[in-house]
Amino acid sequence: MTDSPLVRPAPVSGFPEWLPEVRMIEQKWLDVIRSGFEKYGFCSIETPSVEPLSVLTAKGETSNEVYALRRLQEDADDSSDSRIGLHFDLTVPFARYTAQHFNELVFPFKRYQIQRVWRGERAQEGRFREFTQCDIDVINVDHIPLYFDAELPRIMHEIMTGLGLPTWTININNRKVLQGFYEGLGIGDPLAVIRAVDKLDKIGPEGVGKILSEGLGISAQEIDSCLALARLRGTDAAIIDEIKGLGVKSELLTEGLDELAYVLDSLGNLPPGSVVADLSIARGLDYYTGTVYEGKFVDWPNYGSICSGGRYENLTGSFIRRSLPGVGMSIGLTRIFAKLLAEGLLEAGPKSPSDVLVVIPRDERWKDAEATAAALRQRGMNVELYHQADKVTKQLRYASRKGIPFVWFPPFEEGKEHEVKNLASGEQTTADPATWLPTAG
């Protein structure tokens, strides 16, 4: 009988996985994000990893990225599994969820959702085929107050500050400003111009100008005005005067400027430079209709956005005939985490969550060691019991390699005292399982 060939344990490109000491940091990040969302009254939901393909392709823009699912050994006459696919974002499942539970939800409905999503695209730096998205959205029936357009970036600011990320900015714009400005110039298809301007950071002003000129037939003077608008930056209401100074007028532009001014004014007490009005931010998806957001690392301007989102007019239009406008933002957790890990900016944690390792001095003392471990766990500590009687030096080395800070020695003999060793300081003292508490070494 011959052994079967070994399968090489190679990772699949675009599907990241972390060692325990790195995963522990990611879990702490998730706790910070979850706490930040809940602090503002957002409730958690979770939807299935799969949705009907009819749901996933309802919008059309990303249908080429959907992973469809089927069983490897499916029956030839059973096509049920061929109609489902992995969700590529959390917005489409949220829309389906809201429509399905419309009569049971309380509006405005404030939800957060932290889940994996899957996209069938080419893996590269900052782009993955499987990644974790952290979404918040507020939706309401018929009207969503502008107040929420300012609350969401404030929440993101608090969370990213709490994570201690390298310098970043949340860039804000308003689609009404862009569309109204282009309409004021007399451009017939302003949405096409928005999609072109959204490519500015990838292909530069010349590339955008070429699209506008050759693809859309826009005059050189109009292109100059579009690019002049896109170059404007500001951190307060003064940016509104600069936009007005370009000499373009329209009713929609005025409405957008009022909304942009409100959001900037509401966020004016945040640290200077952390929120910037950036008139080049367009967010190419057509369903955005008002405020749009895009967070970026300052030191890596060409790296993808680390948080993004915007206001939309109707989340559930594909599912129910009720107007449900809303505003949402998403933190690209995997994108942020992977970048900081690659740059060496994440300090890995221990390889174990244990506070204490209880040693097994010899087989006859197993029950005493087990009782000690149970007593410490009962008092709220994470405790690992070594798996067999072994040399104490080997057990100490095991604790050290896993980053377990304390090693507990049950009595080797009846009548003796317990002892605990702080591996950081090397200090070893007597201790009582009923009262001892871990301290920093």
Tab-separated table of C-alpha atoms in Angstrom:
chain	number	residue	atom	x	y	z
A	1	MET	CA	0.000	0.000	0.000
A	2	THR	CA	1.473	3.359	-1.018
A	3	ASP	CA	1.009	6.619	0.821
A	4	SER	CA	-1.150	9.202	-0.935
A	5	PRO	CA	0.781	12.262	-2.160
A	6	LEU	CA	1.001	15.226	0.187
A	7	VAL	CA	-1.022	18.325	-0.609
A	8	ARG	CA	1.149	21.446	-0.427
A	9	PRO	CA	-0.224	23.764	2.317
A	10	ALA	CA	-0.264	26.961	0.257
A	11	PRO	CA	-2.478	29.985	0.965
A	12	VAL	CA	-4.988	31.177	-1.621
A	13	SER	CA	-4.175	34.666	-2.868
A	14	GLY	CA	-6.480	37.347	-1.524
A	15	PHE	CA	-7.714	35.314	1.459
A	16	PRO	CA	-5.675	36.566	4.444
A	17	GLU	CA	-5.137	34.580	7.625
A	18	TRP	CA	-3.243	35.548	10.774
A	19	LEU	CA	-1.182	33.757	13.401
A	20	PRO	CA	-2.741	33.636	16.902
A	21	GLU	CA	-0.706	36.571	18.236
A	22	VAL	CA	-1.885	38.758	15.316
A	23	ARG	CA	-5.454	37.501	15.398
A	24	MET	CA	-5.568	38.525	19.064
A	25	ILE	CA	-4.887	42.147	18.058
A	26	GLU	CA	-7.574	41.992	15.384
A	27	GLN	CA	-10.096	40.752	17.941
A	28	LYS	CA	-9.237	43.669	20.233
A	29	TRP	CA	-9.795	46.010	17.301
A	30	LEU	CA	-13.188	44.431	16.695
A	31	ASP	CA	-14.072	45.063	20.342
A	32	VAL	CA	-13.143	48.752	19.952
A	33	ILE	CA	-15.209	49.071	16.769
A	34	ARG	CA	-18.211	47.242	18.221
A	35	SER	CA	-18.111	49.363	21.372
A	36	GLY	CA	-17.821	52.553	19.316
A	37	PHE	CA	-20.902	51.699	17.283
A	38	GLU	CA	-22.975	50.713	20.309
A	39	LYS	CA	-21.990	53.889	22.179
A	40	TYR	CA	-24.132	55.805	19.684
A	41	GLY	CA	-27.099	53.442	19.849
A	42	PHE	CA	-26.438	51.261	16.809
A	43	CYS	CA	-27.736	47.688	17.126
A	44	SER	CA	-26.063	44.625	15.689
A	45	ILE	CA	-27.513	42.446	12.961
A	46	GLU	CA	-26.019	39.561	11.016
A	47	THR	CA	-27.239	38.274	7.696
A	48	PRO	CA	-26.344	34.962	6.002
A	49	SER	CA	-23.114	34.750	4.047
A	50	VAL	CA	-25.176	33.831	0.987
A	51	GLU	CA	-28.030	35.572	-0.776
A	52	PRO	CA	-30.053	34.657	-3.854
A	53	LEU	CA	-28.227	35.704	-7.015
A	54	SER	CA	-31.281	37.765	-7.935
A	55	VAL	CA	-30.664	39.850	-4.781
A	56	LEU	CA	-26.898	40.165	-5.266
A	57	THR	CA	-27.221	41.286	-8.891
A	58	ALA	CA	-30.181	43.628	-8.378
A	59	LYS	CA	-27.980	46.740	-8.709
A	60	GLY	CA	-25.849	45.293	-11.505
A	61	GLU	CA	-22.594	47.206	-10.834
A	62	THR	CA	-20.700	44.342	-9.175
A	63	SER	CA	-22.365	41.252	-10.657
A	64	ASN	CA	-19.071	40.223	-12.250
A	65	GLU	CA	-17.484	39.987	-8.760
A	66	VAL	CA	-20.026	37.609	-7.201
A	67	TYR	CA	-18.891	34.129	-6.180
A	68	ALA	CA	-21.732	31.723	-7.012
A	69	LEU	CA	-22.064	28.576	-4.888
A	70	ARG	CA	-22.804	24.979	-5.816
A	71	ARG	CA	-22.144	21.598	-4.256
A	72	LEU	CA	-19.169	19.685	-5.638
A	73	GLN	CA	-21.281	16.517	-5.880
A	74	GLU	CA	-24.599	18.144	-6.695
A	75	ASP	CA	-27.337	16.104	-8.343
A	76	ALA	CA	-27.666	16.639	-12.056
A	77	ASP	CA	-31.376	17.444	-11.725
A	78	ASP	CA	-30.993	19.706	-8.655
A	79	SER	CA	-30.258	23.320	-9.519
A	80	SER	CA	-31.217	24.869	-6.156
A	81	ASP	CA	-27.654	25.706	-5.094
A	82	SER	CA	-26.849	27.370	-8.415
A	83	ARG	CA	-29.094	30.291	-7.501
A	84	ILE	CA	-27.118	31.502	-4.458
A	85	GLY	CA	-23.857	33.388	-4.055
A	86	LEU	CA	-21.569	34.866	-1.392
A	87	HIS	CA	-22.374	38.485	-0.562
A	88	PHE	CA	-19.850	40.996	-1.965
A	89	ASP	CA	-20.791	43.764	0.483
A	90	LEU	CA	-23.139	44.266	3.437
A	91	THR	CA	-25.332	46.954	1.886
A	92	VAL	CA	-27.299	44.675	-0.442
A	93	PRO	CA	-28.036	42.095	2.319
A	94	PHE	CA	-29.012	44.978	4.619
A	95	ALA	CA	-31.461	46.250	1.997
A	96	ARG	CA	-33.045	42.803	1.693
A	97	TYR	CA	-33.126	42.429	5.497
A	98	THR	CA	-34.818	45.807	5.961
A	99	ALA	CA	-37.442	45.083	3.329
A	100	GLN	CA	-38.140	41.654	4.796
A	101	HIS	CA	-38.485	42.940	8.397
A	102	PHE	CA	-39.920	46.362	7.570
A	103	ASN	CA	-43.004	45.987	9.801
A	104	GLU	CA	-40.925	44.803	12.772
A	105	LEU	CA	-38.210	47.482	12.797
A	106	VAL	CA	-38.245	50.818	14.640
A	107	PHE	CA	-37.290	53.786	12.466
A	108	PRO	CA	-34.936	55.564	12.204
A	109	PHE	CA	-33.256	52.168	12.151
A	110	LYS	CA	-29.604	52.371	13.280
A	111	ARG	CA	-27.726	49.166	12.593
A	112	TYR	CA	-24.145	47.964	12.537
A	113	GLN	CA	-22.910	44.840	10.836
A	114	ILE	CA	-19.442	43.285	11.105
A	115	GLN	CA	-18.970	40.341	8.767
A	116	ARG	CA	-16.785	38.785	6.098
A	117	VAL	CA	-17.543	39.582	2.465
A	118	TRP	CA	-16.222	38.067	-0.765
A	119	ARG	CA	-15.310	39.640	-4.095
A	120	GLY	CA	-14.017	37.890	-7.172
A	121	GLU	CA	-11.361	40.386	-8.206
A	122	ARG	CA	-7.606	40.391	-8.690
A	123	ALA	CA	-5.826	40.350	-5.339
A	124	GLN	CA	-3.293	43.157	-4.795
A	125	GLU	CA	-2.127	45.453	-2.024
A	126	GLY	CA	-5.172	46.681	-0.148
A	127	ARG	CA	-7.599	44.578	-2.216
A	128	PHE	CA	-8.708	41.149	-1.054
A	129	ARG	CA	-11.099	38.445	-2.184
A	130	GLU	CA	-12.219	37.842	1.387
A	131	PHE	CA	-12.221	40.602	3.984
A	132	THR	CA	-14.019	41.961	7.033
A	133	GLN	CA	-16.300	44.951	6.625
A	134	CYS	CA	-17.627	47.023	9.538
A	135	ASP	CA	-20.732	48.921	8.440
A	136	ILE	CA	-23.064	51.394	10.113
A	137	ASP	CA	-26.196	52.785	8.497
A	138	VAL	CA	-29.153	54.892	9.566
A	139	ILE	CA	-32.309	54.596	7.467
A	140	ASN	CA	-35.719	56.148	7.877
A	141	VAL	CA	-39.060	56.240	6.132
A	142	ASP	CA	-39.324	59.070	3.559
A	143	HIS	CA	-36.780	61.442	5.179
A	144	ILE	CA	-33.427	61.113	6.953
A	145	PRO	CA	-32.307	64.143	9.029
A	146	LEU	CA	-29.039	65.786	7.964
A	147	TYR	CA	-27.900	65.403	11.564
A	148	PHE	CA	-26.846	61.835	10.804
A	149	ASP	CA	-24.543	62.986	7.985
A	150	ALA	CA	-22.383	64.556	10.710
A	151	GLU	CA	-22.868	61.871	13.362
A	152	LEU	CA	-21.438	59.026	11.272
A	153	PRO	CA	-17.995	60.587	10.546
A	154	ARG	CA	-17.820	61.611	14.216
A	155	ILE	CA	-18.281	57.951	15.190
A	156	MET	CA	-15.611	56.865	12.706
A	157	HIS	CA	-13.261	59.560	14.020
A	158	GLU	CA	-13.652	58.303	17.591
A	159	ILE	CA	-13.111	54.670	16.591
A	160	MET	CA	-10.039	55.259	14.419
A	161	THR	CA	-8.567	57.495	17.116
A	162	GLY	CA	-9.194	54.729	19.651
A	163	LEU	CA	-7.382	52.229	17.422
A	164	GLY	CA	-4.308	54.483	17.366
A	165	LEU	CA	-3.999	54.474	13.565
A	166	PRO	CA	-1.252	56.435	11.773
A	167	THR	CA	-2.312	59.908	10.611
A	168	TRP	CA	-5.471	59.851	8.498
A	169	THR	CA	-8.153	62.211	7.255
A	170	ILE	CA	-11.862	61.765	6.609
A	171	ASN	CA	-12.508	63.551	3.325
A	172	ILE	CA	-16.053	64.830	2.815
A	173	ASN	CA	-17.922	66.087	-0.219
A	174	ASN	CA	-21.521	66.304	-1.413
A	175	ARG	CA	-22.814	64.809	-4.652
A	176	LYS	CA	-25.328	67.654	-4.968
A	177	VAL	CA	-22.422	70.096	-5.096
A	178	LEU	CA	-20.814	68.144	-7.924
A	179	GLN	CA	-23.982	67.470	-9.877
A	180	GLY	CA	-25.292	71.009	-9.342
A	181	PHE	CA	-21.950	72.516	-10.410
A	182	TYR	CA	-21.855	70.454	-13.614
A	183	GLU	CA	-25.503	71.283	-14.339
A	184	GLY	CA	-24.667	74.963	-13.787
A	185	LEU	CA	-21.966	74.618	-16.458
A	186	GLY	CA	-24.624	73.306	-18.838
A	187	ILE	CA	-23.253	69.733	-18.955
A	188	GLY	CA	-25.980	67.336	-20.088
A	189	ASP	CA	-24.811	64.169	-18.273
A	190	PRO	CA	-23.437	65.227	-14.860
A	191	LEU	CA	-23.416	61.647	-13.490
A	192	ALA	CA	-20.992	60.614	-16.244
A	193	VAL	CA	-18.713	63.489	-15.202
A	194	ILE	CA	-18.927	62.376	-11.553
A	195	ARG	CA	-17.829	58.860	-12.544
A	196	ALA	CA	-14.912	60.338	-14.504
A	197	VAL	CA	-13.810	62.682	-11.702
A	198	ASP	CA	-13.906	59.731	-9.295
A	199	LYS	CA	-10.881	58.364	-11.199
A	200	LEU	CA	-8.824	61.506	-10.508
A	201	ASP	CA	-6.526	59.899	-7.911
A	202	LYS	CA	-5.861	56.952	-10.257
A	203	ILE	CA	-5.322	58.600	-13.654
A	204	GLY	CA	-4.660	62.228	-12.714
A	205	PRO	CA	-6.062	65.476	-14.192
A	206	GLU	CA	-4.844	64.702	-17.728
A	207	GLY	CA	-6.526	61.306	-17.752
A	208	VAL	CA	-9.786	62.719	-16.434
A	209	GLY	CA	-9.597	65.581	-18.920
A	210	LYS	CA	-9.182	63.092	-21.756
A	211	ILE	CA	-12.290	61.160	-20.670
A	212	LEU	CA	-14.296	64.376	-20.400
A	213	SER	CA	-13.107	65.657	-23.757
A	214	GLU	CA	-12.988	62.552	-25.950
A	215	GLY	CA	-15.584	60.424	-24.186
A	216	LEU	CA	-18.159	63.030	-23.210
A	217	GLY	CA	-17.500	65.878	-25.630
A	218	ILE	CA	-17.032	68.519	-22.926
A	219	SER	CA	-15.328	71.771	-23.901
A	220	ALA	CA	-11.858	72.744	-22.685
A	221	GLN	CA	-13.300	75.649	-20.666
A	222	GLU	CA	-15.804	73.366	-18.927
A	223	ILE	CA	-13.053	70.820	-18.200
A	224	ASP	CA	-10.937	73.560	-16.599
A	225	SER	CA	-13.880	74.484	-14.357
A	226	CYS	CA	-14.472	70.832	-13.378
A	227	LEU	CA	-10.802	70.379	-12.482
A	228	ALA	CA	-10.698	73.716	-10.642
A	229	LEU	CA	-13.553	72.507	-8.443
A	230	ALA	CA	-11.810	69.173	-7.837
A	231	ARG	CA	-8.649	70.942	-6.622
A	232	LEU	CA	-10.421	72.730	-3.750
A	233	ARG	CA	-9.763	71.636	-0.155
A	234	GLY	CA	-10.853	73.141	3.147
A	235	THR	CA	-11.635	72.406	6.767
A	236	ASP	CA	-14.381	74.942	7.450
A	237	ALA	CA	-17.127	76.999	5.831
A	238	ALA	CA	-14.546	79.132	3.980
A	239	ILE	CA	-14.476	76.388	1.345
A	240	ILE	CA	-18.072	77.318	0.483
A	241	ASP	CA	-16.968	80.833	-0.511
A	242	GLU	CA	-14.183	79.368	-2.658
A	243	ILE	CA	-16.685	77.194	-4.527
A	244	LYS	CA	-19.007	80.142	-5.038
A	245	GLY	CA	-16.000	82.097	-6.286
A	246	LEU	CA	-15.809	79.829	-9.335
A	247	GLY	CA	-18.882	81.656	-10.621
A	248	VAL	CA	-21.174	78.685	-11.290
A	249	LYS	CA	-24.784	78.741	-10.067
A	250	SER	CA	-27.656	76.276	-9.839
A	251	GLU	CA	-30.414	75.456	-7.390
A	252	LEU	CA	-28.989	71.984	-6.699
A	253	LEU	CA	-25.511	73.452	-6.121
A	254	THR	CA	-26.888	75.868	-3.505
A	255	GLU	CA	-28.663	72.994	-1.744
A	256	GLY	CA	-25.482	70.911	-1.711
A	257	LEU	CA	-23.372	73.796	-0.392
A	258	ASP	CA	-25.812	74.341	2.485
A	259	GLU	CA	-25.603	70.643	3.397
A	260	LEU	CA	-21.809	70.584	3.147
A	261	ALA	CA	-21.546	73.700	5.323
A	262	TYR	CA	-23.814	72.111	7.948
A	263	VAL	CA	-21.695	68.955	8.158
A	264	LEU	CA	-18.413	70.874	8.345
A	265	ASP	CA	-19.794	73.183	11.031
A	266	SER	CA	-21.099	70.215	13.061
A	267	LEU	CA	-17.666	68.579	12.974
A	268	GLY	CA	-15.775	71.792	13.668
A	269	ASN	CA	-14.800	70.740	17.201
A	270	LEU	CA	-12.801	67.714	15.989
A	271	PRO	CA	-8.982	68.023	15.850
A	272	PRO	CA	-7.846	70.294	12.994
A	273	GLY	CA	-7.103	68.448	9.766
A	274	SER	CA	-8.867	65.212	10.685
A	275	VAL	CA	-11.943	66.146	8.615
A	276	VAL	CA	-11.380	67.841	5.251
A	277	ALA	CA	-13.802	69.029	2.590
A	278	ASP	CA	-12.285	67.534	-0.575
A	279	LEU	CA	-14.123	68.450	-3.776
A	280	SER	CA	-12.368	65.663	-5.711
A	281	ILE	CA	-14.205	62.973	-3.730
A	282	ALA	CA	-17.013	61.659	-5.915
A	283	ARG	CA	-17.697	58.023	-4.941
A	284	GLY	CA	-18.476	56.585	-8.370
A	285	LEU	CA	-21.509	54.493	-7.399
A	286	ASP	CA	-24.633	56.153	-8.761
A	287	TYR	CA	-26.825	55.479	-5.722
A	288	TYR	CA	-25.056	58.144	-3.618
A	289	THR	CA	-27.094	61.347	-3.694
A	290	GLY	CA	-25.737	63.704	-1.010
A	291	THR	CA	-22.871	63.667	1.488
A	292	VAL	CA	-20.033	61.282	0.591
A	293	TYR	CA	-17.033	60.215	2.670
A	294	GLU	CA	-13.619	58.723	2.001
A	295	GLY	CA	-10.995	58.162	4.699
A	296	LYS	CA	-7.329	57.955	3.669
A	297	PHE	CA	-3.937	57.461	5.297
A	298	VAL	CA	-1.913	60.674	5.001
A	299	ASP	CA	1.437	58.895	4.601
A	300	TRP	CA	0.117	56.481	1.940
A	301	PRO	CA	-2.032	58.675	-0.324
A	302	ASN	CA	-2.155	56.063	-3.095
A	303	TYR	CA	-3.402	53.347	-0.756
A	304	GLY	CA	-7.110	52.548	-0.930
A	305	SER	CA	-9.716	54.220	1.253
A	306	ILE	CA	-9.837	53.003	4.858
A	307	CYS	CA	-13.404	54.125	5.466
A	308	SER	CA	-16.046	55.319	3.052
A	309	GLY	CA	-19.741	55.766	2.441
A	310	GLY	CA	-22.421	58.334	1.836
A	311	ARG	CA	-26.086	59.296	1.698
A	312	TYR	CA	-28.541	57.509	-0.587
A	313	GLU	CA	-32.173	58.188	-1.469
A	314	ASN	CA	-33.696	54.729	-1.320
A	315	LEU	CA	-32.013	51.656	0.124
A	316	THR	CA	-34.772	49.132	-0.588
A	317	GLY	CA	-36.135	50.291	-3.958
A	318	SER	CA	-35.432	46.888	-5.499
A	319	PHE	CA	-37.475	45.093	-2.823
A	320	ILE	CA	-40.428	47.199	-1.572
A	321	ARG	CA	-42.327	50.248	-2.770
A	322	ARG	CA	-41.445	52.449	0.198
A	323	SER	CA	-38.912	55.239	0.194
A	324	LEU	CA	-36.167	54.454	2.722
A	325	PRO	CA	-33.369	57.040	2.452
A	326	GLY	CA	-30.323	56.716	4.626
A	327	VAL	CA	-26.651	57.375	5.208
A	328	GLY	CA	-23.929	54.845	5.906
A	329	MET	CA	-20.198	54.403	6.400
A	330	SER	CA	-17.906	51.400	6.463
A	331	ILE	CA	-14.495	50.728	8.011
A	332	GLY	CA	-12.246	48.563	5.834
A	333	LEU	CA	-10.856	46.572	8.745
A	334	THR	CA	-8.814	44.045	6.736
A	335	ARG	CA	-7.359	46.735	4.472
A	336	ILE	CA	-6.228	48.833	7.457
A	337	PHE	CA	-4.985	45.874	9.472
A	338	ALA	CA	-3.009	44.313	6.613
A	339	LYS	CA	-1.285	47.613	5.782
A	340	LEU	CA	-0.167	48.263	9.343
A	341	LEU	CA	1.030	44.678	9.655
A	342	ALA	CA	3.037	44.957	6.426
A	343	GLU	CA	4.583	48.243	7.604
A	344	GLY	CA	5.641	46.677	10.909
A	345	LEU	CA	3.371	49.000	12.891
A	346	LEU	CA	1.479	46.317	14.780
A	347	GLU	CA	3.047	44.968	17.930
A	348	ALA	CA	2.040	41.322	18.072
A	349	GLY	CA	0.446	40.130	21.262
A	350	PRO	CA	1.104	36.859	23.110
A	351	LYS	CA	0.394	33.533	21.435
A	352	SER	CA	-2.136	32.670	24.122
A	353	PRO	CA	-4.906	34.514	25.987
A	354	SER	CA	-3.955	32.739	29.230
A	355	ASP	CA	-3.027	34.743	32.320
A	356	VAL	CA	-1.637	31.743	34.162
A	357	LEU	CA	-0.132	28.338	33.385
A	358	VAL	CA	-0.607	25.809	36.186
A	359	VAL	CA	2.188	23.240	36.168
A	360	ILE	CA	1.827	19.529	36.858
A	361	PRO	CA	4.688	18.750	39.278
A	362	ARG	CA	4.095	14.979	39.114
A	363	ASP	CA	1.227	12.615	38.314
A	364	GLU	CA	0.156	12.228	41.942
A	365	ARG	CA	-0.537	15.976	42.180
A	366	TRP	CA	-2.716	16.148	39.030
A	367	LYS	CA	-6.002	16.571	40.892
A	368	ASP	CA	-4.545	19.346	43.076
A	369	ALA	CA	-3.271	21.181	39.993
A	370	GLU	CA	-6.644	20.775	38.268
A	371	ALA	CA	-8.474	22.117	41.345
A	372	THR	CA	-6.107	25.100	41.485
A	373	ALA	CA	-6.749	25.914	37.817
A	374	ALA	CA	-10.514	25.664	38.383
A	375	ALA	CA	-10.333	27.984	41.414
A	376	LEU	CA	-8.426	30.635	39.456
A	377	ARG	CA	-10.835	30.406	36.512
A	378	GLN	CA	-13.750	30.783	38.906
A	379	ARG	CA	-12.253	34.141	39.905
A	380	GLY	CA	-12.217	35.347	36.284
A	381	MET	CA	-8.708	34.480	35.093
A	382	ASN	CA	-7.777	32.688	31.879
A	383	VAL	CA	-5.903	29.618	33.031
A	384	GLU	CA	-4.211	26.818	31.123
A	385	LEU	CA	-3.389	23.550	32.849
A	386	TYR	CA	-0.235	21.942	31.481
A	387	HIS	CA	-1.167	18.740	29.707
A	388	GLN	CA	1.076	16.259	31.547
A	389	ALA	CA	3.598	15.848	34.334
A	390	ASP	CA	6.918	16.983	32.969
A	391	LYS	CA	10.179	18.689	33.872
A	392	VAL	CA	9.458	22.095	35.393
A	393	THR	CA	11.977	23.737	33.055
A	394	LYS	CA	10.056	22.388	30.062
A	395	GLN	CA	6.773	23.707	31.434
A	396	LEU	CA	8.330	27.124	32.097
A	397	ARG	CA	9.686	27.219	28.546
A	398	TYR	CA	6.228	26.387	27.210
A	399	ALA	CA	4.703	29.318	29.147
A	400	SER	CA	7.444	31.660	27.983
A	401	ARG	CA	7.040	30.732	24.317
A	402	LYS	CA	3.278	31.311	24.467
A	403	GLY	CA	3.625	34.617	26.313
A	404	ILE	CA	1.769	33.430	29.427
A	405	PRO	CA	2.885	35.925	32.095
A	406	PHE	CA	2.471	33.815	35.285
A	407	VAL	CA	3.304	30.206	36.137
A	408	TRP	CA	1.561	28.636	39.118
A	409	PHE	CA	3.172	25.900	41.197
A	410	PRO	CA	0.719	23.824	43.249
A	411	PRO	CA	2.304	22.238	46.359
A	412	PHE	CA	4.666	19.425	45.470
A	413	GLU	CA	3.777	17.835	48.806
A	414	GLU	CA	0.913	17.963	51.278
A	415	GLY	CA	1.128	20.864	53.713
A	416	LYS	CA	3.311	23.016	51.467
A	417	GLU	CA	2.256	26.407	50.078
A	418	HIS	CA	1.340	27.422	46.532
A	419	GLU	CA	3.831	29.573	44.657
A	420	VAL	CA	3.537	31.748	41.558
A	421	LYS	CA	6.306	32.999	39.265
A	422	ASN	CA	6.170	36.255	37.328
A	423	LEU	CA	8.048	35.425	34.106
A	424	ALA	CA	8.685	39.086	33.261
A	425	SER	CA	10.388	39.963	36.570
A	426	GLY	CA	11.541	36.477	37.537
A	427	GLU	CA	10.060	36.966	41.023
A	428	GLN	CA	8.545	33.881	42.653
A	429	THR	CA	6.363	34.227	45.757
A	430	THR	CA	3.895	32.254	47.830
A	431	ALA	CA	0.257	32.736	46.843
A	432	ASP	CA	-3.278	31.725	47.766
A	433	PRO	CA	-5.603	30.683	44.889
A	434	ALA	CA	-8.523	32.261	46.752
A	435	THR	CA	-7.024	35.775	46.958
A	436	TRP	CA	-4.114	36.141	44.506
A	437	LEU	CA	-4.439	38.644	41.665
A	438	PRO	CA	-2.099	39.059	38.679
A	439	THR	CA	-0.057	42.267	38.657
A	440	ALA	CA	2.119	43.895	36.023
A	441	GLY	CA	5.665	42.604	36.004
